[in-house]
Short mmCIF file of N, CA and C in Angstrom, two decimals:
data_model
loop_
_atom_site.label_atom_id
_atom_site.label_comp_id
_atom_site.label_asym_id
_atom_site.label_seq_id
_atom_site.Cartn_x
_atom_site.Cartn_y
_atom_site.Cartn_z
N MET A 221 70.62 -36.07 135.48
CA MET A 221 69.31 -35.74 135.99
C MET A 221 68.38 -35.54 134.78
N THR A 222 67.25 -36.14 134.80
CA THR A 222 66.33 -36.02 133.68
C THR A 222 65.59 -34.70 133.72
N GLU A 223 64.97 -34.37 132.61
CA GLU A 223 64.23 -33.12 132.48
C GLU A 223 63.18 -32.99 133.58
N SER A 224 62.40 -34.05 133.85
CA SER A 224 61.34 -33.97 134.85
C SER A 224 61.92 -33.80 136.24
N ARG A 225 63.02 -34.47 136.52
CA ARG A 225 63.62 -34.31 137.85
C ARG A 225 64.17 -32.91 138.04
N SER A 226 64.66 -32.30 136.96
CA SER A 226 65.14 -30.93 137.05
C SER A 226 64.01 -30.01 137.48
N HIS A 227 62.82 -30.23 136.92
CA HIS A 227 61.68 -29.40 137.30
C HIS A 227 61.22 -29.70 138.72
N LEU A 228 61.36 -30.93 139.15
CA LEU A 228 60.99 -31.27 140.52
C LEU A 228 61.92 -30.59 141.53
N ALA A 229 63.15 -30.37 141.13
CA ALA A 229 64.10 -29.69 142.02
C ALA A 229 63.70 -28.23 142.23
N HIS A 230 62.86 -27.72 141.36
CA HIS A 230 62.42 -26.33 141.45
C HIS A 230 60.91 -26.28 141.71
N ALA A 231 60.44 -27.11 142.62
CA ALA A 231 59.00 -27.25 142.84
C ALA A 231 58.32 -25.93 143.19
N TRP A 232 58.96 -25.10 144.00
CA TRP A 232 58.37 -23.82 144.39
C TRP A 232 58.20 -22.93 143.16
N ALA A 233 59.23 -22.85 142.34
CA ALA A 233 59.16 -22.04 141.12
C ALA A 233 58.11 -22.59 140.17
N VAL A 234 58.04 -23.90 140.03
CA VAL A 234 57.05 -24.51 139.14
C VAL A 234 55.64 -24.20 139.62
N ALA A 235 55.41 -24.29 140.92
CA ALA A 235 54.08 -24.00 141.47
C ALA A 235 53.67 -22.56 141.17
N ILE A 236 54.58 -21.62 141.34
CA ILE A 236 54.28 -20.22 141.07
C ILE A 236 54.05 -20.01 139.57
N ILE A 237 54.87 -20.65 138.75
CA ILE A 237 54.71 -20.51 137.30
C ILE A 237 53.36 -21.07 136.85
N VAL A 238 52.94 -22.20 137.41
CA VAL A 238 51.64 -22.77 137.06
C VAL A 238 50.53 -21.78 137.45
N TYR A 239 50.64 -21.18 138.63
CA TYR A 239 49.65 -20.17 139.05
C TYR A 239 49.64 -19.01 138.06
N TRP A 240 50.83 -18.52 137.69
CA TRP A 240 50.92 -17.41 136.75
C TRP A 240 50.31 -17.78 135.40
N LEU A 241 50.52 -19.01 134.94
CA LEU A 241 49.97 -19.44 133.65
C LEU A 241 48.44 -19.52 133.71
N VAL A 242 47.91 -20.02 134.81
CA VAL A 242 46.45 -20.09 134.96
C VAL A 242 45.87 -18.68 134.98
N LEU A 243 46.51 -17.78 135.73
CA LEU A 243 46.06 -16.40 135.79
C LEU A 243 46.16 -15.74 134.42
N ALA A 244 47.26 -15.97 133.71
CA ALA A 244 47.44 -15.40 132.38
C ALA A 244 46.34 -15.88 131.44
N ALA A 245 46.05 -17.17 131.47
CA ALA A 245 44.98 -17.72 130.62
C ALA A 245 43.63 -17.08 130.96
N ALA A 246 43.36 -16.93 132.24
CA ALA A 246 42.09 -16.31 132.66
C ALA A 246 42.01 -14.86 132.20
N LEU A 247 43.13 -14.13 132.29
CA LEU A 247 43.12 -12.72 131.85
C LEU A 247 42.98 -12.61 130.34
N LEU A 248 43.52 -13.58 129.62
CA LEU A 248 43.39 -13.56 128.16
C LEU A 248 42.00 -13.98 127.68
N ILE A 249 41.45 -14.99 128.30
CA ILE A 249 40.18 -15.56 127.86
C ILE A 249 38.99 -14.81 128.46
N GLY A 250 39.12 -14.35 129.68
CA GLY A 250 38.01 -13.71 130.39
C GLY A 250 37.25 -12.67 129.59
N PRO A 251 37.93 -11.65 129.05
CA PRO A 251 37.20 -10.62 128.30
C PRO A 251 36.49 -11.16 127.05
N LEU A 252 37.00 -12.24 126.50
CA LEU A 252 36.39 -12.80 125.29
C LEU A 252 35.04 -13.47 125.58
N ILE A 253 34.85 -13.90 126.81
CA ILE A 253 33.59 -14.58 127.17
C ILE A 253 32.82 -13.78 128.23
N ASP A 254 33.15 -12.48 128.31
CA ASP A 254 32.47 -11.57 129.24
C ASP A 254 32.56 -12.05 130.69
N TRP A 255 33.78 -12.40 131.09
CA TRP A 255 34.05 -12.88 132.44
C TRP A 255 35.23 -12.09 132.98
N ARG A 256 35.12 -11.60 134.17
CA ARG A 256 36.21 -10.87 134.83
C ARG A 256 36.76 -11.74 135.95
N PRO A 257 37.81 -12.50 135.68
CA PRO A 257 38.32 -13.45 136.67
C PRO A 257 39.03 -12.80 137.85
N VAL A 258 39.48 -11.57 137.69
CA VAL A 258 40.19 -10.87 138.76
C VAL A 258 39.40 -9.62 139.10
N LEU A 259 38.75 -9.62 140.24
CA LEU A 259 37.87 -8.50 140.60
C LEU A 259 38.61 -7.17 140.69
N SER A 260 39.87 -7.20 141.11
CA SER A 260 40.61 -5.94 141.22
C SER A 260 40.93 -5.35 139.85
N LEU A 261 40.76 -6.13 138.78
CA LEU A 261 40.95 -5.61 137.43
C LEU A 261 39.62 -5.47 136.67
N ALA A 262 38.52 -5.65 137.36
CA ALA A 262 37.21 -5.61 136.71
C ALA A 262 36.91 -4.25 136.08
N GLY A 263 37.50 -3.20 136.60
CA GLY A 263 37.22 -1.86 136.08
C GLY A 263 38.15 -1.40 134.98
N VAL A 264 39.09 -2.23 134.56
CA VAL A 264 40.03 -1.82 133.51
C VAL A 264 39.52 -2.28 132.15
N PRO A 265 39.94 -1.62 131.08
CA PRO A 265 39.51 -2.05 129.75
C PRO A 265 40.01 -3.47 129.44
N PRO A 266 39.22 -4.22 128.67
CA PRO A 266 39.62 -5.60 128.35
C PRO A 266 41.00 -5.70 127.70
N TRP A 267 41.35 -4.75 126.84
CA TRP A 267 42.66 -4.83 126.19
C TRP A 267 43.80 -4.77 127.21
N LEU A 268 43.59 -4.05 128.31
CA LEU A 268 44.64 -3.94 129.32
C LEU A 268 44.81 -5.25 130.08
N SER A 269 43.72 -5.84 130.52
CA SER A 269 43.84 -7.12 131.24
C SER A 269 44.37 -8.21 130.31
N MET A 270 43.99 -8.17 129.03
CA MET A 270 44.51 -9.14 128.07
C MET A 270 46.01 -8.93 127.81
N SER A 271 46.44 -7.68 127.78
CA SER A 271 47.88 -7.39 127.60
C SER A 271 48.68 -7.89 128.80
N ILE A 272 48.16 -7.67 129.99
CA ILE A 272 48.83 -8.17 131.20
C ILE A 272 48.90 -9.69 131.14
N GLY A 273 47.81 -10.33 130.74
CA GLY A 273 47.80 -11.78 130.61
C GLY A 273 48.80 -12.30 129.59
N ALA A 274 48.90 -11.61 128.46
CA ALA A 274 49.85 -12.03 127.42
C ALA A 274 51.30 -11.92 127.92
N LEU A 275 51.63 -10.80 128.56
CA LEU A 275 52.99 -10.63 129.10
C LEU A 275 53.29 -11.68 130.16
N LEU A 276 52.33 -11.90 131.05
CA LEU A 276 52.53 -12.86 132.13
C LEU A 276 52.67 -14.28 131.58
N GLY A 277 51.86 -14.63 130.60
CA GLY A 277 51.94 -15.96 130.01
C GLY A 277 53.27 -16.19 129.31
N ALA A 278 53.69 -15.23 128.49
CA ALA A 278 54.96 -15.36 127.77
C ALA A 278 56.13 -15.43 128.74
N GLY A 279 56.13 -14.56 129.73
CA GLY A 279 57.21 -14.56 130.72
C GLY A 279 57.27 -15.85 131.51
N SER A 280 56.11 -16.36 131.89
CA SER A 280 56.05 -17.61 132.65
C SER A 280 56.58 -18.78 131.85
N LEU A 281 56.23 -18.83 130.58
CA LEU A 281 56.72 -19.92 129.73
C LEU A 281 58.23 -19.85 129.56
N LEU A 282 58.78 -18.66 129.44
CA LEU A 282 60.23 -18.52 129.32
C LEU A 282 60.94 -18.94 130.61
N ILE A 283 60.39 -18.54 131.74
CA ILE A 283 60.98 -18.95 133.02
C ILE A 283 60.91 -20.46 133.17
N PHE A 284 59.77 -21.05 132.83
CA PHE A 284 59.63 -22.51 132.90
C PHE A 284 60.65 -23.19 131.99
N ALA A 285 60.83 -22.65 130.79
CA ALA A 285 61.80 -23.23 129.86
C ALA A 285 63.22 -23.15 130.43
N SER A 286 63.49 -22.12 131.21
CA SER A 286 64.84 -21.97 131.78
C SER A 286 65.15 -23.03 132.83
N LEU A 287 64.12 -23.67 133.38
CA LEU A 287 64.34 -24.68 134.41
C LEU A 287 64.83 -26.00 133.83
N GLY A 288 64.67 -26.18 132.54
CA GLY A 288 65.09 -27.43 131.91
C GLY A 288 66.60 -27.50 131.74
N ARG A 289 67.02 -28.62 131.19
CA ARG A 289 68.46 -28.80 130.95
C ARG A 289 68.83 -28.16 129.63
N HIS A 290 69.91 -27.41 129.65
CA HIS A 290 70.40 -26.73 128.45
C HIS A 290 71.89 -26.98 128.33
N ARG A 291 72.36 -27.02 127.11
CA ARG A 291 73.77 -27.28 126.88
C ARG A 291 74.65 -26.19 127.51
N TYR A 292 74.18 -24.96 127.43
CA TYR A 292 74.96 -23.84 127.96
C TYR A 292 74.18 -23.14 129.07
N ARG A 293 74.87 -22.79 130.12
CA ARG A 293 74.23 -22.04 131.21
C ARG A 293 73.70 -20.71 130.73
N SER A 294 74.42 -20.11 129.79
CA SER A 294 74.00 -18.80 129.30
C SER A 294 72.60 -18.86 128.67
N THR A 295 72.25 -20.01 128.08
CA THR A 295 70.90 -20.17 127.54
C THR A 295 69.87 -20.11 128.65
N ARG A 296 70.16 -20.82 129.73
CA ARG A 296 69.26 -20.83 130.89
C ARG A 296 69.12 -19.42 131.46
N TRP A 297 70.23 -18.72 131.62
CA TRP A 297 70.18 -17.36 132.17
C TRP A 297 69.41 -16.43 131.25
N SER A 298 69.65 -16.53 129.95
CA SER A 298 68.95 -15.66 129.00
C SER A 298 67.44 -15.90 129.01
N LEU A 299 67.04 -17.17 129.02
CA LEU A 299 65.62 -17.49 129.08
C LEU A 299 64.99 -16.95 130.35
N GLU A 300 65.67 -17.17 131.48
CA GLU A 300 65.10 -16.72 132.75
C GLU A 300 65.01 -15.19 132.80
N LEU A 301 66.07 -14.51 132.38
CA LEU A 301 66.04 -13.04 132.42
C LEU A 301 64.95 -12.48 131.51
N ALA A 302 64.81 -13.03 130.32
CA ALA A 302 63.75 -12.56 129.42
C ALA A 302 62.38 -12.80 130.05
N GLY A 303 62.21 -13.97 130.66
CA GLY A 303 60.94 -14.27 131.33
C GLY A 303 60.68 -13.37 132.51
N LEU A 304 61.73 -13.07 133.26
CA LEU A 304 61.57 -12.17 134.40
C LEU A 304 61.21 -10.76 133.96
N ILE A 305 61.79 -10.30 132.87
CA ILE A 305 61.47 -8.96 132.37
C ILE A 305 60.01 -8.89 131.95
N LEU A 306 59.54 -9.88 131.18
CA LEU A 306 58.15 -9.88 130.74
C LEU A 306 57.19 -10.03 131.93
N SER A 307 57.50 -10.97 132.81
CA SER A 307 56.63 -11.19 133.97
C SER A 307 56.65 -9.99 134.91
N GLY A 308 57.81 -9.40 135.08
CA GLY A 308 57.91 -8.20 135.92
C GLY A 308 57.07 -7.06 135.37
N GLY A 309 57.11 -6.89 134.05
CA GLY A 309 56.27 -5.88 133.42
C GLY A 309 54.79 -6.16 133.64
N ALA A 310 54.43 -7.44 133.53
CA ALA A 310 53.03 -7.83 133.75
C ALA A 310 52.60 -7.55 135.18
N TRP A 311 53.43 -7.93 136.14
CA TRP A 311 53.04 -7.71 137.54
C TRP A 311 53.04 -6.24 137.91
N PHE A 312 53.97 -5.47 137.34
CA PHE A 312 53.95 -4.03 137.59
C PHE A 312 52.65 -3.44 137.02
N GLY A 313 52.32 -3.83 135.80
CA GLY A 313 51.08 -3.36 135.18
C GLY A 313 49.85 -3.80 135.95
N PHE A 314 49.87 -5.04 136.42
CA PHE A 314 48.77 -5.57 137.23
C PHE A 314 48.60 -4.72 138.48
N GLY A 315 49.71 -4.43 139.15
CA GLY A 315 49.65 -3.63 140.37
C GLY A 315 49.16 -2.23 140.12
N TRP A 316 49.67 -1.60 139.07
CA TRP A 316 49.25 -0.25 138.74
C TRP A 316 47.77 -0.23 138.40
N ALA A 317 47.35 -1.14 137.51
CA ALA A 317 45.95 -1.16 137.06
C ALA A 317 44.99 -1.47 138.21
N SER A 318 45.36 -2.43 139.04
CA SER A 318 44.45 -2.78 140.14
C SER A 318 44.39 -1.68 141.19
N THR A 319 45.48 -0.96 141.38
CA THR A 319 45.48 0.15 142.33
C THR A 319 44.61 1.30 141.83
N VAL A 320 44.70 1.58 140.54
CA VAL A 320 43.89 2.65 139.96
C VAL A 320 42.42 2.24 139.94
N ALA A 321 42.14 1.01 139.53
CA ALA A 321 40.76 0.56 139.36
C ALA A 321 40.07 0.23 140.68
N PHE A 322 40.85 -0.31 141.63
CA PHE A 322 40.24 -0.79 142.87
C PHE A 322 41.27 -0.66 144.00
N PRO A 323 41.54 0.57 144.46
CA PRO A 323 42.63 0.82 145.41
C PRO A 323 42.51 0.11 146.76
N VAL A 324 41.31 -0.26 147.17
CA VAL A 324 41.16 -0.91 148.47
C VAL A 324 41.45 -2.41 148.40
N SER A 325 41.74 -2.93 147.23
CA SER A 325 41.99 -4.36 147.07
C SER A 325 43.44 -4.68 147.44
N LEU A 326 43.64 -5.04 148.70
CA LEU A 326 44.98 -5.40 149.17
C LEU A 326 45.54 -6.58 148.37
N SER A 327 44.70 -7.56 148.05
CA SER A 327 45.20 -8.72 147.33
C SER A 327 45.67 -8.35 145.93
N GLY A 328 45.06 -7.34 145.32
CA GLY A 328 45.47 -6.93 143.98
C GLY A 328 46.84 -6.29 143.96
N TRP A 329 46.98 -5.17 144.64
CA TRP A 329 48.26 -4.48 144.59
C TRP A 329 49.31 -5.14 145.49
N GLY A 330 48.89 -5.81 146.55
CA GLY A 330 49.85 -6.47 147.44
C GLY A 330 50.54 -7.65 146.76
N GLN A 331 49.74 -8.46 146.09
CA GLN A 331 50.30 -9.60 145.35
C GLN A 331 51.23 -9.10 144.24
N ALA A 332 50.79 -8.07 143.52
CA ALA A 332 51.60 -7.53 142.44
C ALA A 332 52.91 -6.95 142.96
N ALA A 333 52.85 -6.23 144.07
CA ALA A 333 54.06 -5.64 144.65
C ALA A 333 55.03 -6.74 145.10
N ALA A 334 54.49 -7.77 145.75
CA ALA A 334 55.36 -8.86 146.23
C ALA A 334 56.04 -9.58 145.06
N PHE A 335 55.28 -9.90 144.02
CA PHE A 335 55.88 -10.59 142.87
C PHE A 335 56.86 -9.68 142.13
N THR A 336 56.55 -8.39 142.02
CA THR A 336 57.46 -7.47 141.34
C THR A 336 58.79 -7.37 142.08
N VAL A 337 58.74 -7.24 143.38
CA VAL A 337 59.98 -7.18 144.18
C VAL A 337 60.75 -8.49 144.07
N ALA A 338 60.05 -9.62 144.16
CA ALA A 338 60.72 -10.93 144.04
C ALA A 338 61.38 -11.07 142.67
N ILE A 339 60.72 -10.61 141.63
CA ILE A 339 61.27 -10.70 140.27
C ILE A 339 62.52 -9.83 140.15
N ILE A 340 62.49 -8.64 140.69
CA ILE A 340 63.66 -7.75 140.65
C ILE A 340 64.83 -8.39 141.38
N LEU A 341 64.57 -8.94 142.56
CA LEU A 341 65.65 -9.57 143.34
C LEU A 341 66.21 -10.80 142.62
N ARG A 342 65.33 -11.62 142.04
CA ARG A 342 65.80 -12.80 141.31
C ARG A 342 66.57 -12.39 140.06
N GLY A 343 66.12 -11.36 139.37
CA GLY A 343 66.84 -10.88 138.19
C GLY A 343 68.24 -10.42 138.55
N ARG A 344 68.35 -9.70 139.63
CA ARG A 344 69.67 -9.25 140.11
C ARG A 344 70.54 -10.45 140.45
N GLU A 345 69.96 -11.45 141.10
CA GLU A 345 70.70 -12.65 141.47
C GLU A 345 71.22 -13.38 140.23
N VAL A 346 70.40 -13.50 139.22
CA VAL A 346 70.82 -14.18 137.98
C VAL A 346 71.97 -13.42 137.32
N VAL A 347 71.88 -12.10 137.28
CA VAL A 347 72.95 -11.30 136.68
C VAL A 347 74.26 -11.48 137.45
N VAL A 348 74.20 -11.47 138.77
CA VAL A 348 75.40 -11.64 139.60
C VAL A 348 75.99 -13.04 139.39
N ILE A 349 75.15 -14.06 139.37
CA ILE A 349 75.63 -15.43 139.14
C ILE A 349 76.32 -15.52 137.79
N GLU A 350 75.71 -14.93 136.78
CA GLU A 350 76.29 -14.97 135.44
C GLU A 350 77.64 -14.26 135.41
N GLN A 351 77.74 -13.09 136.04
CA GLN A 351 78.99 -12.35 136.06
C GLN A 351 80.09 -13.12 136.78
N ARG A 352 79.75 -13.69 137.94
CA ARG A 352 80.75 -14.45 138.70
C ARG A 352 81.21 -15.69 137.95
N THR A 353 80.29 -16.36 137.30
CA THR A 353 80.65 -17.55 136.54
C THR A 353 81.56 -17.19 135.37
N ARG A 354 81.24 -16.12 134.68
CA ARG A 354 82.08 -15.69 133.55
C ARG A 354 83.47 -15.26 134.04
N GLU A 355 83.53 -14.56 135.17
CA GLU A 355 84.82 -14.16 135.73
C GLU A 355 85.65 -15.38 136.11
N ALA A 356 85.01 -16.37 136.72
CA ALA A 356 85.72 -17.59 137.10
C ALA A 356 86.22 -18.33 135.86
N ALA A 357 85.40 -18.38 134.82
CA ALA A 357 85.80 -19.05 133.58
C ALA A 357 86.96 -18.31 132.92
N ASP A 358 86.92 -16.99 132.93
CA ASP A 358 88.02 -16.21 132.37
C ASP A 358 89.30 -16.45 133.14
N HIS A 359 89.19 -16.56 134.46
CA HIS A 359 90.36 -16.80 135.30
C HIS A 359 90.95 -18.18 135.04
N LEU A 360 90.10 -19.17 134.79
CA LEU A 360 90.57 -20.52 134.48
C LEU A 360 91.28 -20.56 133.14
N GLU A 361 90.81 -19.77 132.19
CA GLU A 361 91.44 -19.73 130.87
C GLU A 361 92.79 -19.05 130.92
N ASP A 362 92.94 -18.04 131.77
CA ASP A 362 94.19 -17.30 131.89
C ASP A 362 94.50 -17.07 133.37
N PRO A 363 95.03 -18.11 134.05
CA PRO A 363 95.26 -18.00 135.50
C PRO A 363 96.22 -16.89 135.90
N GLY A 364 97.08 -16.45 134.99
CA GLY A 364 98.05 -15.41 135.33
C GLY A 364 97.51 -14.01 135.18
N ALA A 365 96.30 -13.88 134.67
CA ALA A 365 95.73 -12.55 134.45
C ALA A 365 95.36 -11.91 135.79
N PRO A 366 95.56 -10.60 135.89
CA PRO A 366 95.15 -9.91 137.14
C PRO A 366 93.63 -9.93 137.30
N ASP A 367 93.18 -9.90 138.55
CA ASP A 367 91.74 -9.92 138.82
C ASP A 367 91.09 -8.62 138.53
#
């Protein structure tokens, strides 16, 4: 399977990552040109929205990189987990900041809460997959070993 087909197999994830990257770019660039692209964050200091954008952008790029082909699965898992941690921090910060700055904005804190929960669940899933794969590999190396 080629690199591009691998990304096509994860179309939903790619679509979300593209959205996150666009949002990250807007949060990073917006304060520099006196533009507030996210109204629920309009009341926060520019450094805070830029920090959220930086975390979200870095995390999104790591998650996107994890979708490609890698020689070792552990590389894919490590990239995805690092991206999930950074993105999760960004969405948690986004939710907190938008709730403090503009509590009636359902789209602000609701979107952040949904993405934060999804990131936590996906992170747990990646850890479980990694553990099960390593246990299976250990069992194949030493079939007589107790479970």
